[in-house]
Short mmCIF file of C-alpha atoms in Angstrom, two decimals:
data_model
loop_
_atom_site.label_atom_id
_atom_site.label_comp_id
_atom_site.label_asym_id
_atom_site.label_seq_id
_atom_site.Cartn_x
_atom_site.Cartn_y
_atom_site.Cartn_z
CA UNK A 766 92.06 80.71 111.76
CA UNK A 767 91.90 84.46 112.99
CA UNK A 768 95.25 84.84 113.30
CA UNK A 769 96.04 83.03 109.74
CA UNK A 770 93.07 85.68 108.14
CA UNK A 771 95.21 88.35 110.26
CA UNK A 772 98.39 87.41 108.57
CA UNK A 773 97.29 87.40 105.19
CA UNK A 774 95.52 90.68 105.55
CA UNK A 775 98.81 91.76 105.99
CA UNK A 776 100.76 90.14 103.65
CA UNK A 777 100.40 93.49 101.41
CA UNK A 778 101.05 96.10 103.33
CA UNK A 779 104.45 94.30 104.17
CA UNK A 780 105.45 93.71 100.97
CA UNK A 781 104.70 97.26 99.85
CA UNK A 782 106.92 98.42 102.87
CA UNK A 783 109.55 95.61 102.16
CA UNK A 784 109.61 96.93 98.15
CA UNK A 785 109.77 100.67 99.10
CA UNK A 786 112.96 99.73 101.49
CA UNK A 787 115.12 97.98 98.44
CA UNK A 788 113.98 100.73 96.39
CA UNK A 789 115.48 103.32 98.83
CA UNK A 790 118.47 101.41 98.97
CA UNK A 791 118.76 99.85 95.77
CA UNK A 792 120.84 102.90 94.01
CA UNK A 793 123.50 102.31 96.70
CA UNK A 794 124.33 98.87 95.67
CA UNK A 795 123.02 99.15 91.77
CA UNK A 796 124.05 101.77 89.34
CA UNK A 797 120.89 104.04 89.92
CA UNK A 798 120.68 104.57 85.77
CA UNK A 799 119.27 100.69 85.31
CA UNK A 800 117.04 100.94 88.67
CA UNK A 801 115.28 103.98 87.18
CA UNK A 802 115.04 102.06 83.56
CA UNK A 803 113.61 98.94 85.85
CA UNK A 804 111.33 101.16 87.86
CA UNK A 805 109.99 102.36 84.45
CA UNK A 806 109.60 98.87 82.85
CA UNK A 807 107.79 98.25 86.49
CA UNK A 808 105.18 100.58 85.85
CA UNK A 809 104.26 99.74 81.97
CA UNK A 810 104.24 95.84 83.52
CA UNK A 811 101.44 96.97 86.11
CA UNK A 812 99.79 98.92 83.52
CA UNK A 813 99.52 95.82 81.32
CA UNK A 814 98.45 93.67 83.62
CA UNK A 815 96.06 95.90 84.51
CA UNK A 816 94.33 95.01 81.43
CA UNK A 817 95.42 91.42 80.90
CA UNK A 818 95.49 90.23 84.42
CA UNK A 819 91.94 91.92 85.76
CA UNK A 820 90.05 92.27 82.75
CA UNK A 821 91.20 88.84 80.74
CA UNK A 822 91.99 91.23 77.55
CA UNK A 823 95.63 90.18 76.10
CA UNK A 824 96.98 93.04 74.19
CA UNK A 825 100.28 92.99 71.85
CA UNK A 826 100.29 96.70 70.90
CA UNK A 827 100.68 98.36 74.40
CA UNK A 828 104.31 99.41 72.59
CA UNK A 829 101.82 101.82 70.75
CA UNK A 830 101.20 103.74 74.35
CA UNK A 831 104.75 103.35 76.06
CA UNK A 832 106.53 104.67 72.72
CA UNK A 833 104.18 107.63 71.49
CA UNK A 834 103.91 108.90 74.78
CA UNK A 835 108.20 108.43 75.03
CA UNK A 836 108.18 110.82 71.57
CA UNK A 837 105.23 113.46 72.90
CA UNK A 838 106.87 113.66 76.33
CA UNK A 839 110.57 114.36 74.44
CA UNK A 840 109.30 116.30 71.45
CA UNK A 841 107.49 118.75 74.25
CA UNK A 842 110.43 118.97 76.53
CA UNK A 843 112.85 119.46 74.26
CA UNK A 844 111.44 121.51 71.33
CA UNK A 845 107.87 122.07 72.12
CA UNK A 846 106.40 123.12 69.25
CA UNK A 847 103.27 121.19 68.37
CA UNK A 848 102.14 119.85 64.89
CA UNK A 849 98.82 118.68 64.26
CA UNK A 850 97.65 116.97 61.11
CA UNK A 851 94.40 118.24 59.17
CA UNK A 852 92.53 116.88 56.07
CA UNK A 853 92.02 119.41 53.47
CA UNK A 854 92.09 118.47 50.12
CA UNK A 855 95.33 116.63 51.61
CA UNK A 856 97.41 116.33 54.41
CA UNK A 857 98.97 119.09 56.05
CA UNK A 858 100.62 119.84 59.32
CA UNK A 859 98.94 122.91 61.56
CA UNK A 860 101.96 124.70 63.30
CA UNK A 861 101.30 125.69 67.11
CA UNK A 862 104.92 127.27 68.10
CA UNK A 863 105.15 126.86 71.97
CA UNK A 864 108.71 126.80 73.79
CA UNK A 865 109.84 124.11 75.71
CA UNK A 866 108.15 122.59 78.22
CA UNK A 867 109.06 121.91 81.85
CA UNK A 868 109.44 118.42 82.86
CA UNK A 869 105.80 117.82 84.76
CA UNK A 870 103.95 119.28 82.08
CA UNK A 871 105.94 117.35 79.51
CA UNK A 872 105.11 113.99 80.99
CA UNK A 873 101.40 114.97 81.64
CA UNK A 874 101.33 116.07 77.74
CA UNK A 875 102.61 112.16 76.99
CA UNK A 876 100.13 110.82 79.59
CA UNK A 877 97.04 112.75 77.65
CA UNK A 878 98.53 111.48 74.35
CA UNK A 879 98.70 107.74 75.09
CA UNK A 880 94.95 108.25 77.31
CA UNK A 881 93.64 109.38 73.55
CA UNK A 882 95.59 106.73 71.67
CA UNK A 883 93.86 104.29 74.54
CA UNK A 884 90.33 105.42 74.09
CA UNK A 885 90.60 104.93 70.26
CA UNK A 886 92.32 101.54 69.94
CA UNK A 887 90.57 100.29 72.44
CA UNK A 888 86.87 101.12 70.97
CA UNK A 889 88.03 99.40 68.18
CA UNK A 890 89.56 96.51 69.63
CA UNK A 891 86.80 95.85 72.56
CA UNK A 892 84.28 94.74 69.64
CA UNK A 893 86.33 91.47 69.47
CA UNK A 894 87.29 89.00 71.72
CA UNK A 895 90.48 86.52 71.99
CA UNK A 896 93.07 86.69 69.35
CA UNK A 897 90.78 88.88 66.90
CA UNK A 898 91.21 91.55 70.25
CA UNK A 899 94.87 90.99 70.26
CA UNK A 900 95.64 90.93 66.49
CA UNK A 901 93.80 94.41 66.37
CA UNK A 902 95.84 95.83 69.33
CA UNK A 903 98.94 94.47 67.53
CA UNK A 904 97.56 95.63 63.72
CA UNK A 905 97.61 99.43 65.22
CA UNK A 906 100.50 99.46 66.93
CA UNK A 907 102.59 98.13 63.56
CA UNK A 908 100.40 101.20 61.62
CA UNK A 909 101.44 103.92 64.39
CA UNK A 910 105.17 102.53 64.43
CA UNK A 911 105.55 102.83 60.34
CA UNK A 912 103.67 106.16 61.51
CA UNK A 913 106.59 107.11 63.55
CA UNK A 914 109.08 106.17 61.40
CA UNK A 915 108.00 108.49 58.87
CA UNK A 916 107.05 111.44 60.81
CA UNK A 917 109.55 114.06 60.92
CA UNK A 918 109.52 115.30 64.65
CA UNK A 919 110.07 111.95 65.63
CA UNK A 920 113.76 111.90 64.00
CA UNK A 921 112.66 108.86 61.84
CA UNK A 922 115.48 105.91 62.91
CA UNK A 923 117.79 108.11 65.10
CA UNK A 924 114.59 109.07 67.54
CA UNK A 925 114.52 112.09 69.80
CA UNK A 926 118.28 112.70 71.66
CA UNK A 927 119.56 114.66 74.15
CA UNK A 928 116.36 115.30 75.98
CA UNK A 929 116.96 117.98 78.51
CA UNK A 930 115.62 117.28 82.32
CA UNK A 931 114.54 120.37 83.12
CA UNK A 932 113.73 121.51 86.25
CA UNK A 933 110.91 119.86 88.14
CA UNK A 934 108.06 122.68 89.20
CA UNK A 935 110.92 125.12 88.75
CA UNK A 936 112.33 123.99 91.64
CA UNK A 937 113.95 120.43 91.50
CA UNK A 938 117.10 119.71 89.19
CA UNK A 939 116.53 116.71 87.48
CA UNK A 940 119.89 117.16 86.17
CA UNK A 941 121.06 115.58 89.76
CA UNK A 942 121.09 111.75 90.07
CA UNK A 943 119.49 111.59 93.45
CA UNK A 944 116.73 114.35 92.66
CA UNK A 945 115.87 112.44 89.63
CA UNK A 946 115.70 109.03 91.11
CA UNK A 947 113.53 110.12 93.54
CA UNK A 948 110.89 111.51 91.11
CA UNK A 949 110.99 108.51 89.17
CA UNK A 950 110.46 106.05 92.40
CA UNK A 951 107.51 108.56 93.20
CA UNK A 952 105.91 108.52 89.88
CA UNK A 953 106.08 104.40 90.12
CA UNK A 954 104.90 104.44 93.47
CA UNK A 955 101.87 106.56 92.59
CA UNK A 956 100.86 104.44 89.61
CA UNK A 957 101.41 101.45 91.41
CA UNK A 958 99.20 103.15 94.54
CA UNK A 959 96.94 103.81 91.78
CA UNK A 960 96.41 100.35 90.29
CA UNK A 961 95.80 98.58 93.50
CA UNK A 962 92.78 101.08 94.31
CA UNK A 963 91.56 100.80 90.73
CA UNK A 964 91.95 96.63 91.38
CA UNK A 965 90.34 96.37 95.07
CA UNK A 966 87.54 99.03 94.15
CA UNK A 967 84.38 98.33 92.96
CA UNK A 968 85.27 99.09 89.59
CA UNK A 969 87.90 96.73 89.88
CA UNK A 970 85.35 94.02 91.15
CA UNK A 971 82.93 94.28 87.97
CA UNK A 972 86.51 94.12 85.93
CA UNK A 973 87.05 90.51 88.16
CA UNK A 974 83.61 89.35 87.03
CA UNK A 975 84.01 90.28 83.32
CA UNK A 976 87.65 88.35 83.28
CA UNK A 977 85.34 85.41 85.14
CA UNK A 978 82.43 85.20 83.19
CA UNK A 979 81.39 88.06 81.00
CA UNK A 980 78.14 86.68 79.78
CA UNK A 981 77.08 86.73 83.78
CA UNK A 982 78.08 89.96 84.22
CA UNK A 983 76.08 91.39 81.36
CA UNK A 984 72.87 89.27 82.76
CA UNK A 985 73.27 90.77 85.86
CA UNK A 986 72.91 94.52 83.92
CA UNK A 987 76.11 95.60 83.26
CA UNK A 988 77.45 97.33 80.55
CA UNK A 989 80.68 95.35 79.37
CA UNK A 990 81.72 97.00 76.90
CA UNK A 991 82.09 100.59 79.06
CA UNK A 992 84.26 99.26 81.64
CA UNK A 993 86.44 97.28 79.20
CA UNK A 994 86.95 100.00 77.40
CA UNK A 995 87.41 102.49 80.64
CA UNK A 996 89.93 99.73 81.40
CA UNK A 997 91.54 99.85 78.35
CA UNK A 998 92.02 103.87 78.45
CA UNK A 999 93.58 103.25 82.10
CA UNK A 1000 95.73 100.93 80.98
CA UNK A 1001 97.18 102.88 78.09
CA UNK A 1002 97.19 106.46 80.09
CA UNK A 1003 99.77 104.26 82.65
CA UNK A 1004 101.71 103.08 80.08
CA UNK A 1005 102.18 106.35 78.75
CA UNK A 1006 102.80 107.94 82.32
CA UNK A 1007 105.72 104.91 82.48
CA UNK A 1008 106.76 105.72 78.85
CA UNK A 1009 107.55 109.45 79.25
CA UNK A 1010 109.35 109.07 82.53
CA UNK A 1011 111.82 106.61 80.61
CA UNK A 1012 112.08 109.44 78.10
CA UNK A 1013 113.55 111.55 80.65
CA UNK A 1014 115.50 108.60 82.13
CA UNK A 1015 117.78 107.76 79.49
CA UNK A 1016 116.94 111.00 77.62
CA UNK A 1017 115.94 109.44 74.32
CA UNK A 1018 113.09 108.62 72.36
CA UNK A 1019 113.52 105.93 69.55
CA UNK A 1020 111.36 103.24 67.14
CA UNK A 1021 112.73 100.86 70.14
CA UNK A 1022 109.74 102.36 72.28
CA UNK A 1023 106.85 101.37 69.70
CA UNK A 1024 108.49 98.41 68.11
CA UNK A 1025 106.12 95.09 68.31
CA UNK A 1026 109.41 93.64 70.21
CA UNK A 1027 108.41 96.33 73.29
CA UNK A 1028 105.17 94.55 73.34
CA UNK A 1029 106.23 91.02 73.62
CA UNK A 1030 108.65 92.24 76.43
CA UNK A 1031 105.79 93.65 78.26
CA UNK A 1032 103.72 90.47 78.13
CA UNK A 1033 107.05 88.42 79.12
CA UNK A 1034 107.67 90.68 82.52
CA UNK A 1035 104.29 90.33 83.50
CA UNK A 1036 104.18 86.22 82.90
CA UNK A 1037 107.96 85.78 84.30
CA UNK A 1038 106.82 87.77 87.52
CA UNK A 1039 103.04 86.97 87.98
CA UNK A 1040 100.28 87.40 86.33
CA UNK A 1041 96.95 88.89 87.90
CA UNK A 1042 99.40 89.42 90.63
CA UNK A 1043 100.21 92.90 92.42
CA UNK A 1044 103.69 92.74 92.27
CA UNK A 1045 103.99 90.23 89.74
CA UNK A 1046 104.74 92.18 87.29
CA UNK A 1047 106.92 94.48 89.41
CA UNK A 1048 109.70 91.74 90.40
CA UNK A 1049 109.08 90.67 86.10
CA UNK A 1050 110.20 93.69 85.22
CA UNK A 1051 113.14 94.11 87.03
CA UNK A 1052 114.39 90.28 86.25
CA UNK A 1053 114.44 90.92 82.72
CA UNK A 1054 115.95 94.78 83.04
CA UNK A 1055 118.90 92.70 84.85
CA UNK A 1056 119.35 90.60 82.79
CA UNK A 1057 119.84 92.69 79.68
CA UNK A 1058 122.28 94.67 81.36
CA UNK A 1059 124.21 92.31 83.58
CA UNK A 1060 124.33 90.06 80.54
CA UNK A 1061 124.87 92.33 78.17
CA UNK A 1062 128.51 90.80 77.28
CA UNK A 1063 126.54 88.07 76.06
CA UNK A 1064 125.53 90.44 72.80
CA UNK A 1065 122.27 88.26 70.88
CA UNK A 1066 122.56 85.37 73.88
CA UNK A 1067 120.56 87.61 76.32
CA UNK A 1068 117.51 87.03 73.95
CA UNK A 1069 117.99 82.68 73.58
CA UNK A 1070 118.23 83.05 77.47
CA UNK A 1071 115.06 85.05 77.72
CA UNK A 1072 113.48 82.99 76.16
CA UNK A 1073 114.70 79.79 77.67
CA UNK A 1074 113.73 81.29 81.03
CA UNK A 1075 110.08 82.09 79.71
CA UNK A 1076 110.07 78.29 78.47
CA UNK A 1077 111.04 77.61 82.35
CA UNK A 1078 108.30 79.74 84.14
CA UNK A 1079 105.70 78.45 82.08
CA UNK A 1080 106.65 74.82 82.30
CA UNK A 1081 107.63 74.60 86.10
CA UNK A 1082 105.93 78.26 86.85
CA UNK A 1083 102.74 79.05 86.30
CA UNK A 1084 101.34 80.93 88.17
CA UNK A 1085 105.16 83.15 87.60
CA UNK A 1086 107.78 83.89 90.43
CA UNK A 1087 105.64 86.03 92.39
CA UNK A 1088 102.55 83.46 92.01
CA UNK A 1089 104.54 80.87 93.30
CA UNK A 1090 105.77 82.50 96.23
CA UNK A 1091 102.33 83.86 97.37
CA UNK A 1092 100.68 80.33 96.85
CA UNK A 1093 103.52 78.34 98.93
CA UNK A 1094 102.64 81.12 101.86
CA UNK A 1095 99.24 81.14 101.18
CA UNK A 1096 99.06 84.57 100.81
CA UNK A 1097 97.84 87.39 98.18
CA UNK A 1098 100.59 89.24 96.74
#
């Protein structure tokens, strides 16, 4: 018994170290372009199972994060001028002409953006429960993507292009493949980092108990509604941190990013790979990111095999590829 308490103590650590090693090595065998899309996908994955997995709240508008927070993070680094809307007597736009922001700061400004967007849907959406909680998440993510197809600094249907790198605290070309991929693997690797202390913390505990039985939690003196809602803002502030790295990624910013489509391929990475899982949602992500672009040649197939494979995992799969794994080695992953 010791030594079978000592081995799945470890289990984690070892898989972390095992992940970080194909990660390293992954742009020598895989065109490093789809690894960093993957690796960006990864992170919005975690962040929504964050919320789904840990808290029990299924959202289908986390599109509304990843996108906005694509278009902030490219609108900042590539123009930077800021408009801000103000009521008076109508709508107008207040001008705040800034130049271009570096790369960090750009992807902080997205972060902040999606954090707001977070703490607003969600103290809407935390008043209901169930499908009324997920139709609201999905009801403001439709409003904010006829929002962006409207808005002018968005580019309407041809999105944000050419999004210039930048350098990286002034010092790091992000022009250069290799200097880029490793900022992106760090940025996932610190919002992954992030999640698990979030998860095994005792915030992350009283999240557990809520997803387990909320109306014993509340008896017991807490204050639901708070950490749902801190959860919530979490949540959205990582999707956004995953959202503006992609910007910079694949240098564009388009109604792809906040479609309702983005949302249902979020919940799909994080049910192929494993929900309520740690890296679930990691190996989710970067099943589906192959498959679009291994399969591409396939044109609309790549969708009807999706969703064949989704039909699969939660026939044969339930507890998703990742769940599986850890529960034949009786392990935590």
């Amino acid at each position: 018994m010791p030594a079978e308490t000592e081995r799945k103590g470890h289990a984690i650590p070892i898989a972390f170290a095992i992940m970080v090693g194909l990660l390293l090595i992954a742009p020598y065998f895989v065109y490093p372009q789809i690894v960093m899309q993957a690796l960006c996908f990864a992170l919005f994955a975690c962040a929504f199972n964050l919320l789904i997995g840990y808290v029990g709240l299924l959202s289908f508008g986390h599109a509304l994060f990843f996108g906005w927070a694509s278009y902030v993070c490219a609108h900042l680094a590539k123009v930077g001028t800021v408009q801000l809307p103000y009521w008076l007597g109508s709508w107008k736009w207040l001008v705040i002409p800034m130049p271009p922001l570096p790369p960090e700061l750009a992807i902080l400004g997205g972060t902040a953006v999606a954090a707001l967007f977070g703490l607003i849907a969600g103290a809407l959406a935390i008043r209901r429960q169930g499908i009324y909680f997920a139709m609201i998440t999905l009801a403001l993510a439709q409003m904010m993507f006829f929002f962006a197809l409207q808005a002018k600094f968005t580019g309407g249907e041809d999105g944000i292009q050419a999004v210039p790198r930048g350098w990286l605290f002034g010092t790091f070309d992000l022009s250069r493949p290799a200097v880029l991929y490793g900022t992106v693997l760090c940025i996932f690797l610190l919002g992954f980092l992030l999640i698990y202390r979030i998860i095994h913390s005792p915030f992350g505990e009283v999240l557990k108990a809520i997803r387990e039985n909320e109306a014993r939690a509340i008896s017991l003196g807490y204050k639901t509604d708070r950490y749902k809602l801190v959860a919530f803002v979490l949540s959205a502030a990582l999707a956004g941190l995953a959202g503006s790295t992609k910007a910079l990624v694949v240098q564009l910013a388009s109604l792809t990013d906040v479609n309702w489509h983005m949302s249902g391929e979020v919940v799909l990475m994080t049910l192929v790979g494993g929900l309520g899982t740690i890296f679930g949602p990691v190996a989710g992500a970067f099943i589906i990111i192959a498959m679009q672009n291994f399969l591409s040649a396939l044109d609309q197939w790549v969708t009807v095999i999706q969703g064949v494979i989704f039909v699969i995992v939660v026939l044969l799969f339930r507890r998703g590829v990742v769940g599986e794994i850890a529960a034949l080695l009786r392990i935590k992953l």
